[in-house]
Amino acid sequence: MKNDIAARIRRMPIPSPEGEFTAYYSARGLCGLEFPSGTKQRESKTGAALPAAQIRRWHAAAGKALRLALAGRPPKGLPPLDLSGGTEFQRRVWQTLRKIARGRTWSYAQVAQAIGNPKAVRAVGGACGANPIPVFVPCHRVLAANSGLGGFSGGLNWKRALLKREGISLPD
DNA sequence: TAAGTGCGTCGTT
DNA sequence: AACGACGCACTTA
């Protein structure tokens, strides 16, 4: 599986008014997104072998969608998202996150319930933290049940900013 | 009320 | 075996 086409990753920068994001593409689509501060960048594995024209299309679309999202508008024209990277449980969580409507928030417990694993609340938090495509897979819309913010792998300031741009008023 | 403590629970490493 | 992006029951002030 090491040299399998699906294992190849291409890394590309996305310029934005708020800094340079980093996108990662596999043959299946966008498979990763990182916030600007970026001291922690992943490797780009034999990316040259991936279909260049298609990735350029995806990249253009992702950049556009990201800038829309940052501007507080619904991102449209998203490229396919490759979420094949995680465990079964994580994929279930990530798929569920995609169902959270813009401008709405769920609790970690609600997500756990939605995947039919109501007691796996804490594990859901772990899966959110492992979300490879923040913003587009809206893990920022998951808050703690006590009206707390919860955490965010990209930094809580980003979580607050993203929520605010969706018109969500935060619990203090 | 508000703030703090303890513990159950479960997927991941 | 240990650790969390949790939630809840249960103290204290």
PDB file of C-alpha atoms (C1' of nucleotides) in Angstrom:
ATOM      1  CA  MET A   1       0.000   0.000   0.000  1.00  0.00           C
ATOM      2  CA  LYS A   2       2.982   2.268   0.316  1.00  0.00           C
ATOM      3  CA  ASN A   3       3.385   3.012  -3.349  1.00  0.00           C
ATOM      4  CA  ASP A   4      -0.285   2.809  -4.072  1.00  0.00           C
ATOM      5  CA  ILE A   5      -1.677   5.746  -5.981  1.00  0.00           C
ATOM      6  CA  ALA A   6      -3.944   6.586  -3.084  1.00  0.00           C
ATOM      7  CA  ALA A   7      -0.944   7.080  -0.826  1.00  0.00           C
ATOM      8  CA  ARG A   8       0.546   9.841  -2.934  1.00  0.00           C
ATOM      9  CA  ILE A   9       0.051  13.326  -1.645  1.00  0.00           C
ATOM     10  CA  ARG A  10       0.594  16.694  -3.283  1.00  0.00           C
ATOM     11  CA  ARG A  11       1.061  19.778  -1.137  1.00  0.00           C
ATOM     12  CA  MET A  12       0.015  23.221  -2.394  1.00  0.00           C
ATOM     13  CA  PRO A  13      -0.328  26.660  -0.795  1.00  0.00           C
ATOM     14  CA  ILE A  14      -3.582  28.599  -0.675  1.00  0.00           C
ATOM     15  CA  PRO A  15      -3.075  32.331  -0.312  1.00  0.00           C
ATOM     16  CA  SER A  16      -5.753  34.168   1.625  1.00  0.00           C
ATOM     17  CA  PRO A  17      -6.233  37.560   3.253  1.00  0.00           C
ATOM     18  CA  GLU A  18      -5.387  35.891   6.541  1.00  0.00           C
ATOM     19  CA  GLY A  19      -2.256  34.093   5.581  1.00  0.00           C
ATOM     20  CA  GLU A  20      -1.175  31.106   3.591  1.00  0.00           C
ATOM     21  CA  PHE A  21      -3.132  27.919   4.141  1.00  0.00           C
ATOM     22  CA  THR A  22      -1.769  24.609   2.931  1.00  0.00           C
ATOM     23  CA  ALA A  23      -3.798  22.087   0.986  1.00  0.00           C
ATOM     24  CA  TYR A  24      -3.007  18.436   0.390  1.00  0.00           C
ATOM     25  CA  TYR A  25      -4.349  16.378  -2.482  1.00  0.00           C
ATOM     26  CA  SER A  26      -4.528  12.690  -3.168  1.00  0.00           C
ATOM     27  CA  ALA A  27      -5.821  11.032  -6.310  1.00  0.00           C
ATOM     28  CA  ARG A  28      -9.239  11.058  -4.688  1.00  0.00           C
ATOM     29  CA  GLY A  29      -9.424  14.736  -3.872  1.00  0.00           C
ATOM     30  CA  LEU A  30      -8.584  17.232  -1.174  1.00  0.00           C
ATOM     31  CA  CYS A  31      -7.244  15.213   1.725  1.00  0.00           C
ATOM     32  CA  GLY A  32      -5.856  17.847   4.069  1.00  0.00           C
ATOM     33  CA  LEU A  33      -5.955  21.507   5.000  1.00  0.00           C
ATOM     34  CA  GLU A  34      -3.740  23.405   7.408  1.00  0.00           C
ATOM     35  CA  PHE A  35      -4.044  26.848   8.928  1.00  0.00           C
ATOM     36  CA  PRO A  36      -1.433  29.511   8.151  1.00  0.00           C
ATOM     37  CA  SER A  37       0.940  29.426  11.122  1.00  0.00           C
ATOM     38  CA  GLY A  38       2.253  26.207   9.600  1.00  0.00           C
ATOM     39  CA  THR A  39       5.367  25.144  11.432  1.00  0.00           C
ATOM     40  CA  LYS A  40       3.939  21.664  11.336  1.00  0.00           C
ATOM     41  CA  GLN A  41       3.647  20.834   7.657  1.00  0.00           C
ATOM     42  CA  ARG A  42       3.233  17.353   6.310  1.00  0.00           C
ATOM     43  CA  GLU A  43       5.335  15.677   3.685  1.00  0.00           C
ATOM     44  CA  SER A  44       4.571  15.781   0.001  1.00  0.00           C
ATOM     45  CA  LYS A  45       4.917  12.209  -1.225  1.00  0.00           C
ATOM     46  CA  THR A  46       5.728  11.598  -4.867  1.00  0.00           C
ATOM     47  CA  GLY A  47       3.117  14.173  -5.694  1.00  0.00           C
ATOM     48  CA  ALA A  48       4.439  14.649  -9.181  1.00  0.00           C
ATOM     49  CA  ALA A  49       2.834  11.393 -10.241  1.00  0.00           C
ATOM     50  CA  LEU A  50      -0.656  12.620  -9.500  1.00  0.00           C
ATOM     51  CA  PRO A  51      -2.920  13.890 -12.304  1.00  0.00           C
ATOM     52  CA  ALA A  52      -1.764  17.475 -12.506  1.00  0.00           C
ATOM     53  CA  ALA A  53      -4.611  18.994 -14.486  1.00  0.00           C
ATOM     54  CA  GLN A  54      -7.241  17.615 -12.162  1.00  0.00           C
ATOM     55  CA  ILE A  55      -5.387  18.735  -9.093  1.00  0.00           C
ATOM     56  CA  ARG A  56      -5.076  22.242 -10.499  1.00  0.00           C
ATOM     57  CA  ARG A  57      -8.847  22.292 -10.926  1.00  0.00           C
ATOM     58  CA  TRP A  58      -9.402  21.020  -7.416  1.00  0.00           C
ATOM     59  CA  HIS A  59      -6.925  23.478  -6.043  1.00  0.00           C
ATOM     60  CA  ALA A  60      -8.521  26.436  -7.742  1.00  0.00           C
ATOM     61  CA  ALA A  61     -11.914  25.346  -6.421  1.00  0.00           C
ATOM     62  CA  ALA A  62     -10.602  24.786  -2.910  1.00  0.00           C
ATOM     63  CA  GLY A  63      -8.927  28.186  -2.842  1.00  0.00           C
ATOM     64  CA  LYS A  64     -12.092  29.890  -3.967  1.00  0.00           C
ATOM     65  CA  ALA A  65     -14.226  28.012  -1.476  1.00  0.00           C
ATOM     66  CA  LEU A  66     -11.836  28.731   1.351  1.00  0.00           C
ATOM     67  CA  ARG A  67     -11.767  32.442   0.639  1.00  0.00           C
ATOM     68  CA  LEU A  68     -15.564  32.447   0.563  1.00  0.00           C
ATOM     69  CA  ALA A  69     -15.682  30.697   3.903  1.00  0.00           C
ATOM     70  CA  LEU A  70     -13.224  33.157   5.384  1.00  0.00           C
ATOM     71  CA  ALA A  71     -15.369  35.983   4.094  1.00  0.00           C
ATOM     72  CA  GLY A  72     -18.332  34.545   5.950  1.00  0.00           C
ATOM     73  CA  ARG A  73     -20.066  33.236   2.862  1.00  0.00           C
ATOM     74  CA  PRO A  74     -21.095  29.653   2.113  1.00  0.00           C
ATOM     75  CA  PRO A  75     -18.231  27.886   0.366  1.00  0.00           C
ATOM     76  CA  LYS A  76     -19.349  26.548  -2.974  1.00  0.00           C
ATOM     77  CA  GLY A  77     -17.790  24.398  -5.666  1.00  0.00           C
ATOM     78  CA  LEU A  78     -15.814  22.277  -3.271  1.00  0.00           C
ATOM     79  CA  PRO A  79     -13.551  19.628  -4.743  1.00  0.00           C
ATOM     80  CA  PRO A  80     -14.147  16.045  -3.665  1.00  0.00           C
ATOM     81  CA  LEU A  81     -12.954  15.465  -0.116  1.00  0.00           C
ATOM     82  CA  ASP A  82     -10.776  12.437   0.493  1.00  0.00           C
ATOM     83  CA  LEU A  83     -11.538  11.319   4.019  1.00  0.00           C
ATOM     84  CA  SER A  84     -10.297   7.796   3.499  1.00  0.00           C
ATOM     85  CA  GLY A  85      -7.345   8.405   5.755  1.00  0.00           C
ATOM     86  CA  GLY A  86      -8.878   7.780   9.155  1.00  0.00           C
ATOM     87  CA  THR A  87     -10.188   4.837  11.092  1.00  0.00           C
ATOM     88  CA  GLU A  88     -13.717   3.554  10.663  1.00  0.00           C
ATOM     89  CA  PHE A  89     -14.859   5.478  13.699  1.00  0.00           C
ATOM     90  CA  GLN A  90     -13.191   8.700  12.630  1.00  0.00           C
ATOM     91  CA  ARG A  91     -14.689   8.533   9.163  1.00  0.00           C
ATOM     92  CA  ARG A  92     -18.103   8.073  10.699  1.00  0.00           C
ATOM     93  CA  VAL A  93     -17.586  11.146  12.840  1.00  0.00           C
ATOM     94  CA  TRP A  94     -16.246  13.238   9.963  1.00  0.00           C
ATOM     95  CA  GLN A  95     -19.151  12.298   7.727  1.00  0.00           C
ATOM     96  CA  THR A  96     -21.513  13.313  10.483  1.00  0.00           C
ATOM     97  CA  LEU A  97     -19.788  16.647  10.913  1.00  0.00           C
ATOM     98  CA  ARG A  98     -20.539  17.417   7.291  1.00  0.00           C
ATOM     99  CA  LYS A  99     -24.233  17.243   8.100  1.00  0.00           C
ATOM    100  CA  ILE A 100     -24.112  20.073  10.592  1.00  0.00           C
ATOM    101  CA  ALA A 101     -25.782  22.980   8.864  1.00  0.00           C
ATOM    102  CA  ARG A 102     -23.960  26.252   8.473  1.00  0.00           C
ATOM    103  CA  GLY A 103     -24.688  28.597  11.314  1.00  0.00           C
ATOM    104  CA  ARG A 104     -25.729  25.747  13.611  1.00  0.00           C
ATOM    105  CA  THR A 105     -23.776  23.971  16.309  1.00  0.00           C
ATOM    106  CA  TRP A 106     -23.941  20.521  17.859  1.00  0.00           C
ATOM    107  CA  SER A 107     -22.473  19.217  21.068  1.00  0.00           C
ATOM    108  CA  TYR A 108     -19.944  16.401  21.145  1.00  0.00           C
ATOM    109  CA  ALA A 109     -22.673  14.321  22.758  1.00  0.00           C
ATOM    110  CA  GLN A 110     -25.058  15.001  19.886  1.00  0.00           C
ATOM    111  CA  VAL A 111     -22.457  13.837  17.407  1.00  0.00           C
ATOM    112  CA  ALA A 112     -21.870  10.700  19.446  1.00  0.00           C
ATOM    113  CA  GLN A 113     -25.581  10.060  19.415  1.00  0.00           C
ATOM    114  CA  ALA A 114     -25.829  10.673  15.684  1.00  0.00           C
ATOM    115  CA  ILE A 115     -23.277   7.981  14.917  1.00  0.00           C
ATOM    116  CA  GLY A 116     -25.161   5.560  17.125  1.00  0.00           C
ATOM    117  CA  ASN A 117     -22.490   5.514  19.788  1.00  0.00           C
ATOM    118  CA  PRO A 118     -23.955   7.744  22.460  1.00  0.00           C
ATOM    119  CA  LYS A 119     -21.373   6.945  25.069  1.00  0.00           C
ATOM    120  CA  ALA A 120     -18.364   7.593  22.883  1.00  0.00           C
ATOM    121  CA  VAL A 121     -18.516  11.285  23.623  1.00  0.00           C
ATOM    122  CA  ARG A 122     -14.922  11.718  24.507  1.00  0.00           C
ATOM    123  CA  ALA A 123     -13.769   9.639  21.579  1.00  0.00           C
ATOM    124  CA  VAL A 124     -15.739  11.958  19.309  1.00  0.00           C
ATOM    125  CA  GLY A 125     -13.613  14.787  20.618  1.00  0.00           C
ATOM    126  CA  GLY A 126     -10.567  12.806  19.623  1.00  0.00           C
ATOM    127  CA  ALA A 127     -11.913  12.245  16.140  1.00  0.00           C
ATOM    128  CA  CYS A 128     -12.666  15.943  15.745  1.00  0.00           C
ATOM    129  CA  GLY A 129      -9.112  16.698  16.704  1.00  0.00           C
ATOM    130  CA  ALA A 130      -7.945  14.311  14.006  1.00  0.00           C
ATOM    131  CA  ASN A 131     -10.079  15.972  11.316  1.00  0.00           C
ATOM    132  CA  PRO A 132      -7.728  16.420   8.356  1.00  0.00           C
ATOM    133  CA  ILE A 133      -9.849  19.036   6.577  1.00  0.00           C
ATOM    134  CA  PRO A 134     -10.964  21.717   9.027  1.00  0.00           C
ATOM    135  CA  VAL A 135     -13.284  24.477   7.784  1.00  0.00           C
ATOM    136  CA  PHE A 136     -14.732  22.272   5.011  1.00  0.00           C
ATOM    137  CA  VAL A 137     -15.364  19.456   7.454  1.00  0.00           C
ATOM    138  CA  PRO A 138     -16.833  21.784  10.032  1.00  0.00           C
ATOM    139  CA  CYS A 139     -15.490  20.445  13.279  1.00  0.00           C
ATOM    140  CA  HIS A 140     -15.584  24.029  14.540  1.00  0.00           C
ATOM    141  CA  ARG A 141     -19.372  23.701  14.807  1.00  0.00           C
ATOM    142  CA  VAL A 142     -19.043  21.227  17.643  1.00  0.00           C
ATOM    143  CA  LEU A 143     -19.151  22.788  21.078  1.00  0.00           C
ATOM    144  CA  ALA A 144     -19.166  21.366  24.585  1.00  0.00           C
ATOM    145  CA  ALA A 145     -22.534  20.638  26.146  1.00  0.00           C
ATOM    146  CA  ASN A 146     -21.939  23.087  28.981  1.00  0.00           C
ATOM    147  CA  SER A 147     -21.931  25.887  26.389  1.00  0.00           C
ATOM    148  CA  GLY A 148     -18.169  25.779  26.519  1.00  0.00           C
ATOM    149  CA  LEU A 149     -16.093  26.102  23.390  1.00  0.00           C
ATOM    150  CA  GLY A 150     -14.340  22.783  23.500  1.00  0.00           C
ATOM    151  CA  GLY A 151     -11.021  22.689  21.724  1.00  0.00           C
ATOM    152  CA  PHE A 152      -9.645  23.180  18.258  1.00  0.00           C
ATOM    153  CA  SER A 153      -6.562  21.736  16.652  1.00  0.00           C
ATOM    154  CA  GLY A 154      -5.947  24.921  14.708  1.00  0.00           C
ATOM    155  CA  GLY A 155      -6.171  27.071  17.819  1.00  0.00           C
ATOM    156  CA  LEU A 156      -9.270  28.302  19.609  1.00  0.00           C
ATOM    157  CA  ASN A 157      -8.994  31.754  18.098  1.00  0.00           C
ATOM    158  CA  TRP A 158      -9.638  30.217  14.707  1.00  0.00           C
ATOM    159  CA  LYS A 159     -12.609  28.315  16.057  1.00  0.00           C
ATOM    160  CA  ARG A 160     -14.083  31.508  17.442  1.00  0.00           C
ATOM    161  CA  ALA A 161     -13.421  33.365  14.211  1.00  0.00           C
ATOM    162  CA  LEU A 162     -15.026  30.706  12.026  1.00  0.00           C
ATOM    163  CA  LEU A 163     -18.120  30.530  14.203  1.00  0.00           C
ATOM    164  CA  LYS A 164     -18.481  34.255  14.314  1.00  0.00           C
ATOM    165  CA  ARG A 165     -18.298  34.453  10.528  1.00  0.00           C
ATOM    166  CA  GLU A 166     -21.189  32.030  10.292  1.00  0.00           C
ATOM    167  CA  GLY A 167     -23.233  34.305  12.454  1.00  0.00           C
ATOM    168  CA  ILE A 168     -23.033  32.145  15.533  1.00  0.00           C
ATOM    169  CA  SER A 169     -23.046  34.096  18.747  1.00  0.00           C
ATOM    170  CA  LEU A 170     -20.667  32.498  21.161  1.00  0.00           C
ATOM    171  CA  PRO A 171     -21.321  31.561  24.760  1.00  0.00           C
ATOM    172  CA  ASP A 172     -19.088  34.127  26.440  1.00  0.00           C
TER     173      ASP A 172
ATOM    174  C1'  DT B   1     -25.589  30.442  40.866  1.00  0.00           C
ATOM    175  C1'  DA B   2     -20.679  29.610  39.991  1.00  0.00           C
ATOM    176  C1'  DA B   3     -16.699  27.148  40.344  1.00  0.00           C
ATOM    177  C1'  DG B   4     -14.251  22.855  41.387  1.00  0.00           C
ATOM    178  C1'  DT B   5     -13.721  17.625  41.877  1.00  0.00           C
ATOM    179  C1'  DG B   6     -14.341  12.921  40.593  1.00  0.00           C
ATOM    180  C1'  DC B   7     -15.492   9.349  37.672  1.00  0.00           C
ATOM    181  C1'  DG B   8     -17.672   6.646  33.726  1.00  0.00           C
ATOM    182  C1'  DT B   9     -16.799   5.749  28.940  1.00  0.00           C
ATOM    183  C1'  DC B  10     -14.520   4.591  24.602  1.00  0.00           C
ATOM    184  C1'  DG B  11     -11.419   4.976  20.559  1.00  0.00           C
ATOM    185  C1'  DT B  12      -6.483   5.661  19.788  1.00  0.00           C
ATOM    186  C1'  DT B  13      -1.628   5.088  20.532  1.00  0.00           C
TER     187       DT B  13
ATOM    188  C1'  DA C   1      -1.922   0.974  30.233  1.00  0.00           C
ATOM    189  C1'  DA C   2      -2.522   5.876  29.634  1.00  0.00           C
ATOM    190  C1'  DC C   3      -4.600   9.732  27.653  1.00  0.00           C
ATOM    191  C1'  DG C   4      -8.213  13.149  25.704  1.00  0.00           C
ATOM    192  C1'  DA C   5     -11.393  19.052  21.703  1.00  0.00           C
ATOM    193  C1'  DC C   6     -16.736  15.214  27.071  1.00  0.00           C
ATOM    194  C1'  DG C   7     -20.680  14.962  30.229  1.00  0.00           C
ATOM    195  C1'  DC C   8     -22.779  14.418  34.505  1.00  0.00           C
ATOM    196  C1'  DA C   9     -23.440  14.062  39.343  1.00  0.00           C
ATOM    197  C1'  DC C  10     -22.078  16.134  43.311  1.00  0.00           C
ATOM    198  C1'  DT C  11     -19.729  19.193  46.461  1.00  0.00           C
ATOM    199  C1'  DT C  12     -18.560  23.787  48.235  1.00  0.00           C
ATOM    200  C1'  DA C  13     -18.945  28.855  48.811  1.00  0.00           C
TER     201       DA C  13
END
